Amino acid sequence: MTPALKVENLVTELALRRGVLRPVDGVSFHVDPSETLGIVGESGSGKSMTCLSLLRLLPKPGGRIASGSVVVGGRDLTRLSEEELARDWRGRRISMVTQDPMTSLNPVYTVGDQVGAPLRYHRLAEGMRAVRAGAAAVLGRVRIPSPESRLDEYPHQFSGGMRQRVVSAMAIACEPEVMIADEPTSNLDVTIQVKMIDLYRKIQEETGVAIVLITHDMGVAASICDRIAVMYAGRIVETGPARRIFRAPAHPYTRALLDSIPRLGRKSRRLTALGGQPPDLANPPTGCRFAPRCALRVAKCAAYPPDAALGEGHSAACWLAGNEADHAA
C-alpha cells in the first residue's frame, strides 16, 4: 500500500538570537490511507512544529525546512513553490485542524463564510448559492444540527465543542487525503472529547482520510490511534502499533510517560513523576537526548542509538531496547 503521507529525515530549523534550534531533527514516519498515527510527547517535544513543517507554515523570519522530504500523492511538498503549495495542496490534499478554534476562527466572519472559503478558494464550488450549499453539507457531515440555519451565525454563537466541529469541517471541506489534527481535544470537556473522537472515526470511515493526531493525552491516543510515534526533544524515539506501545513500551521515555498516568482503583500504587527537564535544543546533549533523565542510562548512551527493530512494525531508538530494558521495566 502506498502511504498517504511519507516523511523522511525531516529537519526544521529556527534561527533565534541565542542560536539555531532544531525542533524537528531527522523525523521520519508514514501514514497509510484510513489510518490514524498519533504523535505523543511532552510539551516542547516538537509535535506541533512537526505538523506545521508538513504544511510549511513555519514562523517567519527564521523558520525553514533544512532538509528531508514530505511526500503526498507522489509529490515532495518541500520542493514546491509557495504558490503551487497554496493553490493545489494546502487545504486541498493535506489539511489541518488547529488547536484552539476560538483563535483560529475569525470573529467578524460568519461560520458559513469560513467553512465555504476552502471550497471557494480551491474552486470546488462556483457562485454564492453553491458555496453555501457546500458549506451546509460539510457542517452536516460533522454532525452540527440544522446546518443551513447556522451558516449566518458567528463563532461566538457556538459552544467550544461546536467550534471544534466547525474547524474540523473546514479541514475536510475539500476531502483531503491527509488531515493533521493538532491537539483537537485539549480544550474540551471529557464528554465532548469522546464525541470528537467518535466524529473523527466516522469521518475517516466515510472518506478514507489519513489522520496525524498530535496530542499529549495518552488516553486520547489509545482510543483512536492505530499506530503511535513517541517524540522527545525533536526526535521520534519509539514507534509502533498502539497496542504494543501501551502493553510493551521499549523506550524508557515511553515507559515514563505511561507510568505517570494515574490508574483508577490502584490506591497502593505511588504516582511516578518524570524528573528533570527536556534539553535546551540550542545546545542538545550528544547521543541519546533522554539520557540525562534516564534511570537506565549506560556508557554507550553517549552515542545516539540506531532504531532497534522489535517486530510487527515496532521500533525504538534505545541501546537497551529488546534486552536489558525489558528486564528493568
Tab-separated table of C-alpha atoms in Angstrom:
chain	number	residue	atom	x	y	z
A	1	MET	CA	0.000	0.000	0.000
A	2	THR	CA	1.290	3.443	-0.940
A	3	PRO	CA	1.337	5.747	2.108
A	4	ALA	CA	-0.948	8.771	2.010
A	5	LEU	CA	1.876	10.692	3.716
A	6	LYS	CA	5.561	9.797	3.911
A	7	VAL	CA	8.031	11.915	5.869
A	8	GLU	CA	11.750	11.149	5.667
A	9	ASN	CA	14.585	12.701	7.684
A	10	LEU	CA	12.745	15.993	8.139
A	11	VAL	CA	14.847	18.726	9.751
A	12	THR	CA	13.348	22.104	10.683
A	13	GLU	CA	15.492	24.989	11.909
A	14	LEU	CA	14.575	28.160	13.775
A	15	ALA	CA	17.153	30.962	13.762
A	16	LEU	CA	16.982	32.790	17.104
A	17	ARG	CA	19.278	35.259	18.841
A	18	ARG	CA	20.612	32.560	21.126
A	19	GLY	CA	21.368	30.221	18.251
A	20	VAL	CA	19.817	27.869	15.727
A	21	LEU	CA	17.269	25.427	17.137
A	22	ARG	CA	16.178	22.191	15.535
A	23	PRO	CA	12.724	21.485	16.985
A	24	VAL	CA	12.334	18.791	14.315
A	25	ASP	CA	15.558	16.836	13.882
A	26	GLY	CA	15.611	13.887	11.493
A	27	VAL	CA	11.964	12.871	11.863
A	28	SER	CA	10.642	10.021	9.693
A	29	PHE	CA	7.214	8.366	9.629
A	30	HIS	CA	4.412	7.384	7.275
A	31	VAL	CA	0.621	7.192	7.419
A	32	ASP	CA	-1.491	4.923	5.242
A	33	PRO	CA	-4.965	5.762	3.902
A	34	SER	CA	-7.695	5.260	6.555
A	35	GLU	CA	-5.010	5.063	9.274
A	36	THR	CA	-4.518	7.287	12.318
A	37	LEU	CA	-0.985	7.953	13.543
A	38	GLY	CA	-0.645	9.593	16.939
A	39	ILE	CA	2.416	11.716	17.723
A	40	VAL	CA	2.746	11.994	21.500
A	41	GLY	CA	5.185	13.581	23.918
A	42	GLU	CA	5.670	16.338	26.468
A	43	SER	CA	5.068	19.987	25.706
A	44	GLY	CA	8.058	21.284	23.759
A	45	SER	CA	8.943	17.912	22.259
A	46	GLY	CA	8.411	19.179	18.706
A	47	LYS	CA	4.967	17.710	17.951
A	48	SER	CA	3.245	20.893	16.800
A	49	MET	CA	6.334	22.145	14.965
A	50	THR	CA	6.358	18.861	13.066
A	51	CYS	CA	2.806	19.342	11.821
A	52	LEU	CA	3.494	22.986	10.911
A	53	SER	CA	6.529	21.789	8.959
A	54	LEU	CA	4.387	19.369	6.949
A	55	LEU	CA	2.343	22.321	5.666
A	56	ARG	CA	5.310	24.730	5.590
A	57	LEU	CA	3.574	27.092	7.999
A	58	LEU	CA	6.758	27.972	9.872
A	59	PRO	CA	7.433	31.217	11.766
A	60	LYS	CA	8.832	33.970	9.573
A	61	PRO	CA	11.530	35.129	9.546
A	62	GLY	CA	13.839	32.451	10.891
A	63	GLY	CA	11.931	29.241	10.255
A	64	ARG	CA	12.917	26.905	7.441
A	65	ILE	CA	12.983	23.269	6.414
A	66	ALA	CA	16.696	22.495	6.274
A	67	SER	CA	16.428	19.020	4.756
A	68	GLY	CA	14.206	15.998	4.313
A	69	SER	CA	11.036	15.294	2.372
A	70	VAL	CA	7.260	15.368	2.879
A	71	VAL	CA	5.583	13.294	0.167
A	72	VAL	CA	1.830	13.372	-0.547
A	73	GLY	CA	0.389	11.961	-3.756
A	74	GLY	CA	3.857	11.322	-5.144
A	75	ARG	CA	4.983	14.955	-4.760
A	76	ASP	CA	7.543	16.300	-2.304
A	77	LEU	CA	5.868	19.309	-0.695
A	78	THR	CA	9.211	20.727	0.455
A	79	ARG	CA	10.188	21.329	-3.189
A	80	LEU	CA	7.022	23.081	-4.330
A	81	SER	CA	6.786	26.832	-4.752
A	82	GLU	CA	4.668	28.631	-2.160
A	83	GLU	CA	2.147	29.494	-4.879
A	84	GLU	CA	1.726	25.883	-6.019
A	85	LEU	CA	1.584	24.597	-2.438
A	86	ALA	CA	-1.191	27.047	-1.508
A	87	ARG	CA	-3.138	26.585	-4.742
A	88	ASP	CA	-3.101	22.807	-5.156
A	89	TRP	CA	-2.100	21.184	-1.873
A	90	ARG	CA	-2.528	23.084	1.392
A	91	GLY	CA	-6.178	22.724	2.416
A	92	ARG	CA	-6.937	20.753	-0.747
A	93	ARG	CA	-5.000	17.499	-0.359
A	94	ILE	CA	-3.455	17.986	3.081
A	95	SER	CA	-5.288	19.996	5.732
A	96	MET	CA	-5.051	20.868	9.407
A	97	VAL	CA	-7.352	21.119	12.418
A	98	THR	CA	-5.858	23.763	14.690
A	99	GLN	CA	-5.539	23.522	18.453
A	100	ASP	CA	-7.718	26.441	19.568
A	101	PRO	CA	-10.789	27.064	17.398
A	102	MET	CA	-11.628	30.339	19.138
A	103	THR	CA	-8.391	31.927	17.922
A	104	SER	CA	-8.471	30.109	14.572
A	105	LEU	CA	-11.930	31.313	13.557
A	106	ASN	CA	-12.331	34.943	12.509
A	107	PRO	CA	-14.892	36.557	14.853
A	108	VAL	CA	-16.161	39.039	12.222
A	109	TYR	CA	-16.996	36.478	9.524
A	110	THR	CA	-19.916	34.078	9.641
A	111	VAL	CA	-19.350	30.369	10.025
A	112	GLY	CA	-20.783	29.835	6.550
A	113	ASP	CA	-18.235	32.220	5.035
A	114	GLN	CA	-15.345	30.482	6.775
A	115	VAL	CA	-16.401	26.904	6.040
A	116	GLY	CA	-17.134	27.868	2.443
A	117	ALA	CA	-13.771	29.611	1.994
A	118	PRO	CA	-11.799	26.424	1.096
A	119	LEU	CA	-14.479	25.423	-1.427
A	120	ARG	CA	-14.350	28.868	-2.995
A	121	TYR	CA	-10.542	29.179	-2.957
A	122	HIS	CA	-9.942	25.752	-4.499
A	123	ARG	CA	-12.820	26.278	-6.965
A	124	LEU	CA	-14.808	23.254	-5.839
A	125	ALA	CA	-17.977	25.364	-5.808
A	126	GLU	CA	-18.866	28.285	-8.090
A	127	GLY	CA	-21.280	31.025	-7.065
A	128	MET	CA	-22.657	32.027	-3.676
A	129	ARG	CA	-25.526	29.545	-3.728
A	130	ALA	CA	-23.261	26.584	-4.481
A	131	VAL	CA	-20.735	27.650	-1.835
A	132	ARG	CA	-23.467	27.955	0.819
A	133	ALA	CA	-24.900	24.578	-0.123
A	134	GLY	CA	-21.434	23.036	0.081
A	135	ALA	CA	-20.743	24.664	3.458
A	136	ALA	CA	-24.064	23.401	4.846
A	137	ALA	CA	-23.310	19.889	3.604
A	138	VAL	CA	-19.900	19.887	5.298
A	139	LEU	CA	-21.377	21.177	8.581
A	140	GLY	CA	-23.874	18.334	8.393
A	141	ARG	CA	-21.042	15.832	7.981
A	142	VAL	CA	-19.520	16.971	11.275
A	143	ARG	CA	-22.913	16.493	12.970
A	144	ILE	CA	-23.889	20.122	13.523
A	145	PRO	CA	-27.701	20.140	13.823
A	146	SER	CA	-29.717	22.229	11.335
A	147	PRO	CA	-26.594	23.332	9.429
A	148	GLU	CA	-28.445	25.562	6.947
A	149	SER	CA	-29.835	27.687	9.766
A	150	ARG	CA	-26.399	28.181	11.318
A	151	LEU	CA	-24.496	29.384	8.262
A	152	ASP	CA	-25.133	33.047	9.103
A	153	GLU	CA	-24.132	32.743	12.760
A	154	TYR	CA	-20.766	33.875	14.139
A	155	PRO	CA	-18.184	31.817	16.047
A	156	HIS	CA	-19.147	33.319	19.434
A	157	GLN	CA	-22.630	31.843	18.993
A	158	PHE	CA	-21.204	28.309	19.033
A	159	SER	CA	-20.078	26.316	22.068
A	160	GLY	CA	-16.476	25.148	22.387
A	161	GLY	CA	-17.323	21.678	21.106
A	162	MET	CA	-19.297	23.084	18.179
A	163	ARG	CA	-16.443	25.456	17.270
A	164	GLN	CA	-14.146	22.435	17.172
A	165	ARG	CA	-16.591	20.809	14.770
A	166	VAL	CA	-16.522	23.952	12.613
A	167	VAL	CA	-12.721	23.924	12.230
A	168	SER	CA	-12.932	20.191	11.536
A	169	ALA	CA	-15.489	20.960	8.813
A	170	MET	CA	-13.087	23.472	7.261
A	171	ALA	CA	-10.357	20.806	7.271
A	172	ILE	CA	-12.459	18.153	5.494
A	173	ALA	CA	-14.343	20.507	3.140
A	174	CYS	CA	-12.127	19.639	0.155
A	175	GLU	CA	-11.917	15.926	1.058
A	176	PRO	CA	-8.129	15.856	1.594
A	177	GLU	CA	-6.014	12.723	1.569
A	178	VAL	CA	-4.280	13.722	4.827
A	179	MET	CA	-5.664	15.598	7.830
A	180	ILE	CA	-3.432	16.843	10.650
A	181	ALA	CA	-5.211	17.341	13.972
A	182	ASP	CA	-3.146	19.389	16.441
A	183	GLU	CA	-4.421	18.753	19.991
A	184	PRO	CA	-8.062	18.793	18.794
A	185	THR	CA	-9.472	17.758	22.183
A	186	SER	CA	-7.176	19.612	24.600
A	187	ASN	CA	-9.621	22.438	25.422
A	188	LEU	CA	-12.750	20.286	25.646
A	189	ASP	CA	-14.606	18.590	28.483
A	190	VAL	CA	-14.068	14.838	28.754
A	191	THR	CA	-17.572	14.038	27.499
A	192	ILE	CA	-17.080	16.322	24.481
A	193	GLN	CA	-13.667	14.748	23.858
A	194	VAL	CA	-15.358	11.361	23.466
A	195	LYS	CA	-17.797	12.815	20.931
A	196	MET	CA	-14.973	14.429	18.941
A	197	ILE	CA	-13.007	11.169	18.853
A	198	ASP	CA	-16.126	9.383	17.615
A	199	LEU	CA	-16.588	12.107	14.981
A	200	TYR	CA	-13.052	11.651	13.623
A	201	ARG	CA	-13.604	7.893	13.414
A	202	LYS	CA	-16.778	8.405	11.382
A	203	ILE	CA	-15.118	10.966	9.100
A	204	GLN	CA	-12.316	8.503	8.444
A	205	GLU	CA	-14.761	5.674	7.719
A	206	GLU	CA	-16.650	7.872	5.248
A	207	THR	CA	-13.680	9.416	3.429
A	208	GLY	CA	-10.641	7.170	3.988
A	209	VAL	CA	-8.593	10.186	5.088
A	210	ALA	CA	-5.248	9.522	6.784
A	211	ILE	CA	-5.060	11.330	10.137
A	212	VAL	CA	-1.985	12.568	12.001
A	213	LEU	CA	-3.107	13.240	15.577
A	214	ILE	CA	-0.883	15.446	17.736
A	215	THR	CA	-1.574	15.003	21.450
A	216	HIS	CA	-0.020	14.846	24.898
A	217	ASP	CA	-3.016	12.867	26.200
A	218	MET	CA	-2.127	9.180	26.136
A	219	GLY	CA	-5.769	8.265	26.782
A	220	VAL	CA	-6.892	10.057	23.624
A	221	ALA	CA	-4.086	8.393	21.663
A	222	ALA	CA	-5.077	4.954	22.955
A	223	SER	CA	-8.720	5.424	21.994
A	224	ILE	CA	-8.289	6.465	18.356
A	225	CYS	CA	-4.776	5.757	17.047
A	226	ASP	CA	-3.734	2.718	15.020
A	227	ARG	CA	-0.039	3.494	15.466
A	228	ILE	CA	1.867	5.806	17.784
A	229	ALA	CA	5.120	7.728	17.402
A	230	VAL	CA	6.666	8.976	20.642
A	231	MET	CA	8.600	12.224	20.265
A	232	TYR	CA	11.237	13.677	22.571
A	233	ALA	CA	13.437	16.753	22.037
A	234	GLY	CA	12.763	16.944	18.312
A	235	ARG	CA	13.246	13.256	17.548
A	236	ILE	CA	10.995	10.206	17.345
A	237	VAL	CA	12.277	7.737	19.936
A	238	GLU	CA	9.719	4.954	19.507
A	239	THR	CA	7.049	3.997	17.012
A	240	GLY	CA	4.739	1.040	16.622
A	241	PRO	CA	1.179	-0.279	16.791
A	242	ALA	CA	-0.775	1.409	19.571
A	243	ARG	CA	-1.445	-1.832	21.448
A	244	ARG	CA	2.234	-2.779	21.508
A	245	ILE	CA	3.291	0.689	22.635
A	246	PHE	CA	0.900	0.575	25.594
A	247	ARG	CA	1.455	-3.063	26.528
A	248	ALA	CA	5.207	-3.324	25.969
A	249	PRO	CA	6.901	0.095	25.708
A	250	ALA	CA	10.534	-0.359	24.690
A	251	HIS	CA	11.965	3.131	25.244
A	252	PRO	CA	12.498	4.402	28.821
A	253	TYR	CA	10.844	7.718	27.906
A	254	THR	CA	7.699	5.981	26.666
A	255	ARG	CA	7.612	3.904	29.827
A	256	ALA	CA	7.998	7.050	31.944
A	257	LEU	CA	5.078	8.712	30.146
A	258	LEU	CA	2.856	5.697	30.766
A	259	ASP	CA	3.952	5.370	34.406
A	260	SER	CA	2.906	8.978	35.035
A	261	ILE	CA	-0.738	8.237	34.145
A	262	PRO	CA	-2.953	7.835	37.249
A	263	ARG	CA	-4.646	4.420	37.459
A	264	LEU	CA	-8.136	4.239	38.911
A	265	GLY	CA	-8.532	1.661	41.664
A	266	ARG	CA	-4.822	1.431	42.486
A	267	LYS	CA	-4.523	3.383	45.707
A	268	SER	CA	-1.430	1.459	46.774
A	269	ARG	CA	0.467	2.453	43.640
A	270	ARG	CA	2.507	5.607	44.009
A	271	LEU	CA	2.209	8.034	41.114
A	272	THR	CA	5.528	8.259	39.288
A	273	ALA	CA	6.721	11.625	38.022
A	274	LEU	CA	9.377	12.038	35.361
A	275	GLY	CA	12.222	14.044	36.861
A	276	GLY	CA	14.352	16.667	35.187
A	277	GLN	CA	13.640	18.892	32.207
A	278	PRO	CA	13.843	18.421	28.429
A	279	PRO	CA	17.170	19.598	26.970
A	280	ASP	CA	17.848	23.014	25.505
A	281	LEU	CA	17.562	22.471	21.758
A	282	ALA	CA	20.048	25.282	21.134
A	283	ASN	CA	22.639	23.078	22.829
A	284	PRO	CA	21.303	19.499	22.944
A	285	PRO	CA	23.311	16.721	24.588
A	286	THR	CA	25.298	14.397	22.368
A	287	GLY	CA	23.988	10.889	21.980
A	288	CYS	CA	20.592	9.968	23.374
A	289	ARG	CA	18.795	13.177	24.330
A	290	PHE	CA	16.831	11.423	27.055
A	291	ALA	CA	19.963	10.042	28.740
A	292	PRO	CA	20.325	12.866	31.342
A	293	ARG	CA	16.846	11.981	32.708
A	294	CYS	CA	17.045	8.211	32.220
A	295	ALA	CA	17.500	5.843	35.166
A	296	LEU	CA	18.726	3.101	32.814
A	297	ARG	CA	21.468	5.053	31.036
A	298	VAL	CA	24.744	3.308	30.311
A	299	ALA	CA	28.072	4.482	28.902
A	300	LYS	CA	27.179	3.933	25.252
A	301	CYS	CA	24.188	6.276	25.579
A	302	ALA	CA	26.762	8.995	24.830
A	303	ALA	CA	26.307	7.931	21.188
A	304	TYR	CA	22.884	8.218	19.590
A	305	PRO	CA	21.346	4.748	19.244
A	306	PRO	CA	20.066	3.333	15.956
A	307	ASP	CA	16.430	2.257	15.730
A	308	ALA	CA	16.092	-1.271	17.086
A	309	ALA	CA	13.511	-3.297	15.140
A	310	LEU	CA	11.317	-5.191	17.605
A	311	GLY	CA	8.898	-6.839	15.188
A	312	GLU	CA	5.382	-6.040	13.932
A	313	GLY	CA	6.389	-2.527	12.887
A	314	HIS	CA	7.634	-1.685	16.394
A	315	SER	CA	10.997	0.068	16.810
A	316	ALA	CA	12.779	2.131	19.454
A	317	ALA	CA	15.882	4.325	19.428
A	318	CYS	CA	17.440	2.871	22.583
A	319	TRP	CA	20.579	0.800	23.150
A	320	LEU	CA	18.656	-1.320	25.649
A	321	ALA	CA	15.565	-1.902	23.518
A	322	GLY	CA	14.666	-5.566	23.412
A	323	ASN	CA	17.051	-6.745	26.127
A	324	GLU	CA	18.039	-5.035	29.385
A	325	ALA	CA	15.192	-2.507	29.172
A	326	ASP	CA	12.633	-5.327	29.218
A	327	HIS	CA	14.024	-6.724	32.463
A	328	ALA	CA	14.242	-3.294	34.103
A	329	ALA	CA	10.553	-2.499	33.431
